[in-house]
Amino acid sequence: MSFKLEGPVLEGTSVRLEPLERRHAAELAVAAEGDRGSYAYTWVPRADEVGKYIEAQFARAATGRLAPYAQISTATGRAVGATAYWEPRCWRSDDHLDAVEVGFTWLAGSAQGTGLNAEAKLLLFRHAFEQWEVSRVDLKTDARNARSRAAIQTVGARFEGVLRNWSRSWAPGEDGRLRDSAIFSITAAEWPHCRTRLEERVARYSTRA
């Protein structure tokens, strides 16, 4: 595959997505140690694990399968979470990206419900569909994670089904186990409508703020 998965800086009103760097470690450590009540099925490092977490993301990036980001709150200038492009697929030609996943996403408890997630997804989807011209964007989560599944659907992705024993479990205490994954997608044909819905959501959060 000659296409190289690299995510540029993506700038929004409330969030800026910056390619993940070691300089983000201290702020991510603070973000990860807030309210962790929503992290039951999500891989979120503890403060003393952030360095190892970043190195693991760099190792995935070196394979060409991951473009990791830090999520920066524009209100504070501080990193409040992470996300990534993941699993690029080129079916028709080696130099054209046909599909990519958005994943490895987490936000500090204080940043959840503020509109940062909606705007981050808008930025990621828009770049994938309008710059890379992909045919689909995938999202997946642990099938048991009702909170994550609801959040994915609110950004306009369509539920496609559950793939059993699809990937490793990230849930605490489940090392070495496999999980069922709920699969969602947005296709290029659906993107214009999805974009309008996301832009309206982001505008509502901005007005509220």
PDB file of C-alpha atoms in Angstrom:
ATOM      1  CA  MET A   1       0.000   0.000   0.000  1.00  0.00           C
ATOM      2  CA  SER A   2       1.610   3.248  -1.103  1.00  0.00           C
ATOM      3  CA  PHE A   3      -0.935   5.486   0.665  1.00  0.00           C
ATOM      4  CA  LYS A   4       0.625   6.793   3.881  1.00  0.00           C
ATOM      5  CA  LEU A   5      -1.725   7.313   6.802  1.00  0.00           C
ATOM      6  CA  GLU A   6      -0.809  10.681   8.293  1.00  0.00           C
ATOM      7  CA  GLY A   7      -3.248  12.933  10.075  1.00  0.00           C
ATOM      8  CA  PRO A   8      -2.720  16.707   9.738  1.00  0.00           C
ATOM      9  CA  VAL A   9      -3.661  19.224  12.408  1.00  0.00           C
ATOM     10  CA  LEU A  10      -7.444  19.662  12.296  1.00  0.00           C
ATOM     11  CA  GLU A  11      -8.748  22.916  13.758  1.00  0.00           C
ATOM     12  CA  GLY A  12     -12.243  23.505  15.076  1.00  0.00           C
ATOM     13  CA  THR A  13     -13.916  26.051  17.324  1.00  0.00           C
ATOM     14  CA  SER A  14     -13.833  24.097  20.581  1.00  0.00           C
ATOM     15  CA  VAL A  15     -11.271  21.400  19.769  1.00  0.00           C
ATOM     16  CA  ARG A  16      -8.006  21.145  17.879  1.00  0.00           C
ATOM     17  CA  LEU A  17      -6.692  17.742  16.868  1.00  0.00           C
ATOM     18  CA  GLU A  18      -2.907  17.627  16.967  1.00  0.00           C
ATOM     19  CA  PRO A  19      -0.792  14.627  15.942  1.00  0.00           C
ATOM     20  CA  LEU A  20       0.104  12.899  19.213  1.00  0.00           C
ATOM     21  CA  GLU A  21       3.519  13.800  20.634  1.00  0.00           C
ATOM     22  CA  ARG A  22       5.385  13.072  23.852  1.00  0.00           C
ATOM     23  CA  ARG A  23       4.855  16.698  24.917  1.00  0.00           C
ATOM     24  CA  HIS A  24       1.161  15.880  25.405  1.00  0.00           C
ATOM     25  CA  ALA A  25       1.935  13.291  28.098  1.00  0.00           C
ATOM     26  CA  ALA A  26       1.617  15.465  31.207  1.00  0.00           C
ATOM     27  CA  GLU A  27      -1.718  16.960  30.183  1.00  0.00           C
ATOM     28  CA  LEU A  28      -3.108  13.576  29.111  1.00  0.00           C
ATOM     29  CA  ALA A  29      -2.093  12.169  32.500  1.00  0.00           C
ATOM     30  CA  VAL A  30      -4.198  14.842  34.203  1.00  0.00           C
ATOM     31  CA  ALA A  31      -7.099  14.270  31.785  1.00  0.00           C
ATOM     32  CA  ALA A  32      -7.070  10.521  32.345  1.00  0.00           C
ATOM     33  CA  GLU A  33      -7.269  10.844  36.135  1.00  0.00           C
ATOM     34  CA  GLY A  34     -10.515  12.779  36.233  1.00  0.00           C
ATOM     35  CA  ASP A  35     -13.871  11.032  36.501  1.00  0.00           C
ATOM     36  CA  ARG A  36     -13.193   7.557  35.060  1.00  0.00           C
ATOM     37  CA  GLY A  37     -16.743   6.300  35.417  1.00  0.00           C
ATOM     38  CA  SER A  38     -17.310   6.060  31.642  1.00  0.00           C
ATOM     39  CA  TYR A  39     -14.146   4.059  30.870  1.00  0.00           C
ATOM     40  CA  ALA A  40     -15.364   0.556  31.694  1.00  0.00           C
ATOM     41  CA  TYR A  41     -14.772  -0.820  28.183  1.00  0.00           C
ATOM     42  CA  THR A  42     -12.348   1.786  26.817  1.00  0.00           C
ATOM     43  CA  TRP A  43      -8.553   1.719  26.845  1.00  0.00           C
ATOM     44  CA  VAL A  44      -7.634   4.803  28.895  1.00  0.00           C
ATOM     45  CA  PRO A  45      -4.245   4.797  30.657  1.00  0.00           C
ATOM     46  CA  ARG A  46      -3.727   5.758  34.266  1.00  0.00           C
ATOM     47  CA  ALA A  47      -1.461   8.758  34.840  1.00  0.00           C
ATOM     48  CA  ASP A  48       1.632   6.605  35.341  1.00  0.00           C
ATOM     49  CA  GLU A  49       0.852   4.631  32.168  1.00  0.00           C
ATOM     50  CA  VAL A  50       0.566   7.562  29.751  1.00  0.00           C
ATOM     51  CA  GLY A  51       4.185   7.371  28.609  1.00  0.00           C
ATOM     52  CA  LYS A  52       3.810   3.676  27.801  1.00  0.00           C
ATOM     53  CA  TYR A  53       0.460   4.405  26.115  1.00  0.00           C
ATOM     54  CA  ILE A  54       2.023   7.032  23.831  1.00  0.00           C
ATOM     55  CA  GLU A  55       4.894   4.727  22.895  1.00  0.00           C
ATOM     56  CA  ALA A  56       2.395   1.969  22.051  1.00  0.00           C
ATOM     57  CA  GLN A  57       0.537   4.378  19.769  1.00  0.00           C
ATOM     58  CA  PHE A  58       3.816   5.363  18.114  1.00  0.00           C
ATOM     59  CA  ALA A  59       4.572   1.678  17.502  1.00  0.00           C
ATOM     60  CA  ARG A  60       1.200   1.238  15.794  1.00  0.00           C
ATOM     61  CA  ALA A  61       1.796   4.391  13.776  1.00  0.00           C
ATOM     62  CA  ALA A  62       5.154   2.983  12.599  1.00  0.00           C
ATOM     63  CA  THR A  63       3.301   0.091  10.952  1.00  0.00           C
ATOM     64  CA  GLY A  64       1.271   2.545   8.846  1.00  0.00           C
ATOM     65  CA  ARG A  65      -1.996   1.445  10.476  1.00  0.00           C
ATOM     66  CA  LEU A  66      -2.563   4.337  12.905  1.00  0.00           C
ATOM     67  CA  ALA A  67      -2.461   8.138  12.905  1.00  0.00           C
ATOM     68  CA  PRO A  68      -2.907   9.110  16.583  1.00  0.00           C
ATOM     69  CA  TYR A  69      -4.123  12.485  17.816  1.00  0.00           C
ATOM     70  CA  ALA A  70      -4.289  14.440  21.042  1.00  0.00           C
ATOM     71  CA  GLN A  71      -7.571  16.306  21.501  1.00  0.00           C
ATOM     72  CA  ILE A  72      -6.856  19.880  22.609  1.00  0.00           C
ATOM     73  CA  SER A  73      -9.512  22.075  24.206  1.00  0.00           C
ATOM     74  CA  THR A  74      -9.245  25.461  22.506  1.00  0.00           C
ATOM     75  CA  ALA A  75     -10.714  27.087  25.629  1.00  0.00           C
ATOM     76  CA  THR A  76      -7.778  25.978  27.801  1.00  0.00           C
ATOM     77  CA  GLY A  77      -5.109  24.997  25.293  1.00  0.00           C
ATOM     78  CA  ARG A  78      -4.684  21.710  27.153  1.00  0.00           C
ATOM     79  CA  ALA A  79      -4.917  18.113  25.954  1.00  0.00           C
ATOM     80  CA  VAL A  80      -8.151  16.552  27.198  1.00  0.00           C
ATOM     81  CA  GLY A  81      -8.156  13.220  25.376  1.00  0.00           C
ATOM     82  CA  ALA A  82      -7.061  11.233  22.361  1.00  0.00           C
ATOM     83  CA  THR A  83      -8.394   9.798  19.115  1.00  0.00           C
ATOM     84  CA  ALA A  84      -6.998   8.353  15.892  1.00  0.00           C
ATOM     85  CA  TYR A  85      -7.419   7.294  12.324  1.00  0.00           C
ATOM     86  CA  TRP A  86      -6.968   3.519  12.212  1.00  0.00           C
ATOM     87  CA  GLU A  87      -6.887   0.569   9.805  1.00  0.00           C
ATOM     88  CA  PRO A  88      -6.591   2.233   6.365  1.00  0.00           C
ATOM     89  CA  ARG A  89      -7.804   0.076   3.461  1.00  0.00           C
ATOM     90  CA  CYS A  90      -6.969   0.528  -0.198  1.00  0.00           C
ATOM     91  CA  TRP A  91      -9.045  -1.855  -2.315  1.00  0.00           C
ATOM     92  CA  ARG A  92      -9.044  -0.250  -5.761  1.00  0.00           C
ATOM     93  CA  SER A  93      -5.494   1.048  -5.937  1.00  0.00           C
ATOM     94  CA  ASP A  94      -2.516   1.341  -3.649  1.00  0.00           C
ATOM     95  CA  ASP A  95      -2.440   5.126  -3.727  1.00  0.00           C
ATOM     96  CA  HIS A  96      -6.124   5.822  -3.011  1.00  0.00           C
ATOM     97  CA  LEU A  97      -7.622   5.333   0.440  1.00  0.00           C
ATOM     98  CA  ASP A  98     -11.017   3.634   0.215  1.00  0.00           C
ATOM     99  CA  ALA A  99     -11.874   3.232   3.899  1.00  0.00           C
ATOM    100  CA  VAL A 100     -10.544   4.109   7.332  1.00  0.00           C
ATOM    101  CA  GLU A 101     -11.657   3.712  10.928  1.00  0.00           C
ATOM    102  CA  VAL A 102     -11.926   6.401  13.586  1.00  0.00           C
ATOM    103  CA  GLY A 103     -11.088   4.917  16.948  1.00  0.00           C
ATOM    104  CA  PHE A 104      -8.915   4.844  20.073  1.00  0.00           C
ATOM    105  CA  THR A 105     -11.076   7.730  21.288  1.00  0.00           C
ATOM    106  CA  TRP A 106     -11.356   8.919  24.869  1.00  0.00           C
ATOM    107  CA  LEU A 107     -12.036  12.213  26.615  1.00  0.00           C
ATOM    108  CA  ALA A 108     -11.539  13.468  30.141  1.00  0.00           C
ATOM    109  CA  GLY A 109     -14.723  13.231  32.164  1.00  0.00           C
ATOM    110  CA  SER A 110     -14.882  17.036  32.338  1.00  0.00           C
ATOM    111  CA  ALA A 111     -14.807  17.272  28.512  1.00  0.00           C
ATOM    112  CA  GLN A 112     -17.618  14.796  27.925  1.00  0.00           C
ATOM    113  CA  GLY A 113     -20.993  16.276  27.018  1.00  0.00           C
ATOM    114  CA  THR A 114     -19.420  19.607  26.022  1.00  0.00           C
ATOM    115  CA  GLY A 115     -19.557  19.198  22.246  1.00  0.00           C
ATOM    116  CA  LEU A 116     -15.854  18.400  21.838  1.00  0.00           C
ATOM    117  CA  ASN A 117     -16.606  14.859  20.701  1.00  0.00           C
ATOM    118  CA  ALA A 118     -19.124  16.009  18.088  1.00  0.00           C
ATOM    119  CA  GLU A 119     -16.744  18.595  16.657  1.00  0.00           C
ATOM    120  CA  ALA A 120     -13.780  16.196  16.696  1.00  0.00           C
ATOM    121  CA  LYS A 121     -15.824  13.669  14.725  1.00  0.00           C
ATOM    122  CA  LEU A 122     -16.884  16.399  12.292  1.00  0.00           C
ATOM    123  CA  LEU A 123     -13.233  17.303  11.693  1.00  0.00           C
ATOM    124  CA  LEU A 124     -12.109  13.684  11.277  1.00  0.00           C
ATOM    125  CA  PHE A 125     -14.988  12.661   9.024  1.00  0.00           C
ATOM    126  CA  ARG A 126     -14.729  15.790   6.895  1.00  0.00           C
ATOM    127  CA  HIS A 127     -11.033  15.263   6.253  1.00  0.00           C
ATOM    128  CA  ALA A 128     -11.556  11.584   5.435  1.00  0.00           C
ATOM    129  CA  PHE A 129     -14.442  12.157   3.018  1.00  0.00           C
ATOM    130  CA  GLU A 130     -13.454  15.478   1.465  1.00  0.00           C
ATOM    131  CA  GLN A 131      -9.648  15.284   1.364  1.00  0.00           C
ATOM    132  CA  TRP A 132      -8.912  11.562   1.183  1.00  0.00           C
ATOM    133  CA  GLU A 133     -12.225  10.890  -0.635  1.00  0.00           C
ATOM    134  CA  VAL A 134     -12.894   7.632   1.194  1.00  0.00           C
ATOM    135  CA  SER A 135     -15.929   5.503   0.439  1.00  0.00           C
ATOM    136  CA  ARG A 136     -16.626   4.752   4.109  1.00  0.00           C
ATOM    137  CA  VAL A 137     -15.550   5.535   7.646  1.00  0.00           C
ATOM    138  CA  ASP A 138     -15.856   2.825  10.280  1.00  0.00           C
ATOM    139  CA  LEU A 139     -16.364   3.068  14.022  1.00  0.00           C
ATOM    140  CA  LYS A 140     -16.549   0.153  16.422  1.00  0.00           C
ATOM    141  CA  THR A 141     -16.879  -0.430  20.129  1.00  0.00           C
ATOM    142  CA  ASP A 142     -17.327  -3.204  22.650  1.00  0.00           C
ATOM    143  CA  ALA A 143     -20.833  -4.541  22.026  1.00  0.00           C
ATOM    144  CA  ARG A 144     -21.542  -4.237  25.767  1.00  0.00           C
ATOM    145  CA  ASN A 145     -20.709  -0.521  25.824  1.00  0.00           C
ATOM    146  CA  ALA A 146     -24.173   1.030  25.577  1.00  0.00           C
ATOM    147  CA  ARG A 147     -22.828   4.540  26.289  1.00  0.00           C
ATOM    148  CA  SER A 148     -20.308   4.371  23.444  1.00  0.00           C
ATOM    149  CA  ARG A 149     -22.825   2.847  21.036  1.00  0.00           C
ATOM    150  CA  ALA A 150     -25.276   5.668  21.730  1.00  0.00           C
ATOM    151  CA  ALA A 151     -22.540   8.291  21.259  1.00  0.00           C
ATOM    152  CA  ILE A 152     -21.535   6.781  17.912  1.00  0.00           C
ATOM    153  CA  GLN A 153     -25.100   6.844  16.672  1.00  0.00           C
ATOM    154  CA  THR A 154     -25.533  10.489  17.683  1.00  0.00           C
ATOM    155  CA  VAL A 155     -22.732  11.484  15.280  1.00  0.00           C
ATOM    156  CA  GLY A 156     -24.638   9.932  12.402  1.00  0.00           C
ATOM    157  CA  ALA A 157     -23.055   6.501  12.002  1.00  0.00           C
ATOM    158  CA  ARG A 158     -25.263   3.557  11.033  1.00  0.00           C
ATOM    159  CA  PHE A 159     -25.206   0.334  13.047  1.00  0.00           C
ATOM    160  CA  GLU A 160     -24.220  -2.631  10.869  1.00  0.00           C
ATOM    161  CA  GLY A 161     -24.177  -5.469  13.368  1.00  0.00           C
ATOM    162  CA  VAL A 162     -22.126  -7.287  15.982  1.00  0.00           C
ATOM    163  CA  LEU A 163     -19.054  -9.325  15.047  1.00  0.00           C
ATOM    164  CA  ARG A 164     -18.446 -12.011  17.636  1.00  0.00           C
ATOM    165  CA  ASN A 165     -14.990 -12.516  19.146  1.00  0.00           C
ATOM    166  CA  TRP A 166     -13.803  -9.792  16.781  1.00  0.00           C
ATOM    167  CA  SER A 167     -10.939  -8.223  18.715  1.00  0.00           C
ATOM    168  CA  ARG A 168      -9.126  -8.151  22.030  1.00  0.00           C
ATOM    169  CA  SER A 169     -11.025  -6.852  25.028  1.00  0.00           C
ATOM    170  CA  TRP A 170      -9.883  -3.563  26.547  1.00  0.00           C
ATOM    171  CA  ALA A 171     -12.085  -3.970  29.627  1.00  0.00           C
ATOM    172  CA  PRO A 172     -10.248  -4.039  32.973  1.00  0.00           C
ATOM    173  CA  GLY A 173      -9.531  -7.574  34.134  1.00  0.00           C
ATOM    174  CA  GLU A 174     -10.107  -9.104  30.691  1.00  0.00           C
ATOM    175  CA  ASP A 175      -6.527  -9.354  29.438  1.00  0.00           C
ATOM    176  CA  GLY A 176      -6.223 -12.169  26.926  1.00  0.00           C
ATOM    177  CA  ARG A 177      -9.956 -12.319  26.273  1.00  0.00           C
ATOM    178  CA  LEU A 178     -11.790 -11.476  23.074  1.00  0.00           C
ATOM    179  CA  ARG A 179     -14.782  -9.194  22.810  1.00  0.00           C
ATOM    180  CA  ASP A 180     -17.799  -8.896  20.547  1.00  0.00           C
ATOM    181  CA  SER A 181     -17.585  -5.642  18.557  1.00  0.00           C
ATOM    182  CA  ALA A 182     -20.509  -3.470  17.476  1.00  0.00           C
ATOM    183  CA  ILE A 183     -19.718  -2.105  14.001  1.00  0.00           C
ATOM    184  CA  PHE A 184     -20.929   1.247  12.657  1.00  0.00           C
ATOM    185  CA  SER A 185     -20.184   3.129   9.452  1.00  0.00           C
ATOM    186  CA  ILE A 186     -20.825   6.225   7.389  1.00  0.00           C
ATOM    187  CA  THR A 187     -20.614   5.949   3.605  1.00  0.00           C
ATOM    188  CA  ALA A 188     -19.699   8.656   1.135  1.00  0.00           C
ATOM    189  CA  ALA A 189     -23.322   8.837  -0.021  1.00  0.00           C
ATOM    190  CA  GLU A 190     -24.472   9.419   3.578  1.00  0.00           C
ATOM    191  CA  TRP A 191     -21.806  11.968   4.407  1.00  0.00           C
ATOM    192  CA  PRO A 192     -23.575  15.172   3.203  1.00  0.00           C
ATOM    193  CA  HIS A 193     -26.582  14.483   5.444  1.00  0.00           C
ATOM    194  CA  CYS A 194     -24.338  13.388   8.311  1.00  0.00           C
ATOM    195  CA  ARG A 195     -22.233  16.528   7.933  1.00  0.00           C
ATOM    196  CA  THR A 196     -25.305  18.760   8.150  1.00  0.00           C
ATOM    197  CA  ARG A 197     -26.471  16.985  11.311  1.00  0.00           C
ATOM    198  CA  LEU A 198     -23.034  17.265  12.918  1.00  0.00           C
ATOM    199  CA  GLU A 199     -22.661  20.925  12.007  1.00  0.00           C
ATOM    200  CA  GLU A 200     -26.059  21.620  13.578  1.00  0.00           C
ATOM    201  CA  ARG A 201     -25.053  19.761  16.771  1.00  0.00           C
ATOM    202  CA  VAL A 202     -21.774  21.628  17.005  1.00  0.00           C
ATOM    203  CA  ALA A 203     -23.590  24.958  16.472  1.00  0.00           C
ATOM    204  CA  ARG A 204     -26.028  24.138  19.281  1.00  0.00           C
ATOM    205  CA  TYR A 205     -23.172  23.442  21.687  1.00  0.00           C
ATOM    206  CA  SER A 206     -21.468  26.695  20.643  1.00  0.00           C
ATOM    207  CA  THR A 207     -24.655  28.684  21.222  1.00  0.00           C
ATOM    208  CA  ARG A 208     -25.109  27.050  24.629  1.00  0.00           C
ATOM    209  CA  ALA A 209     -21.522  27.863  25.587  1.00  0.00           C
TER     210      ALA A 209
END
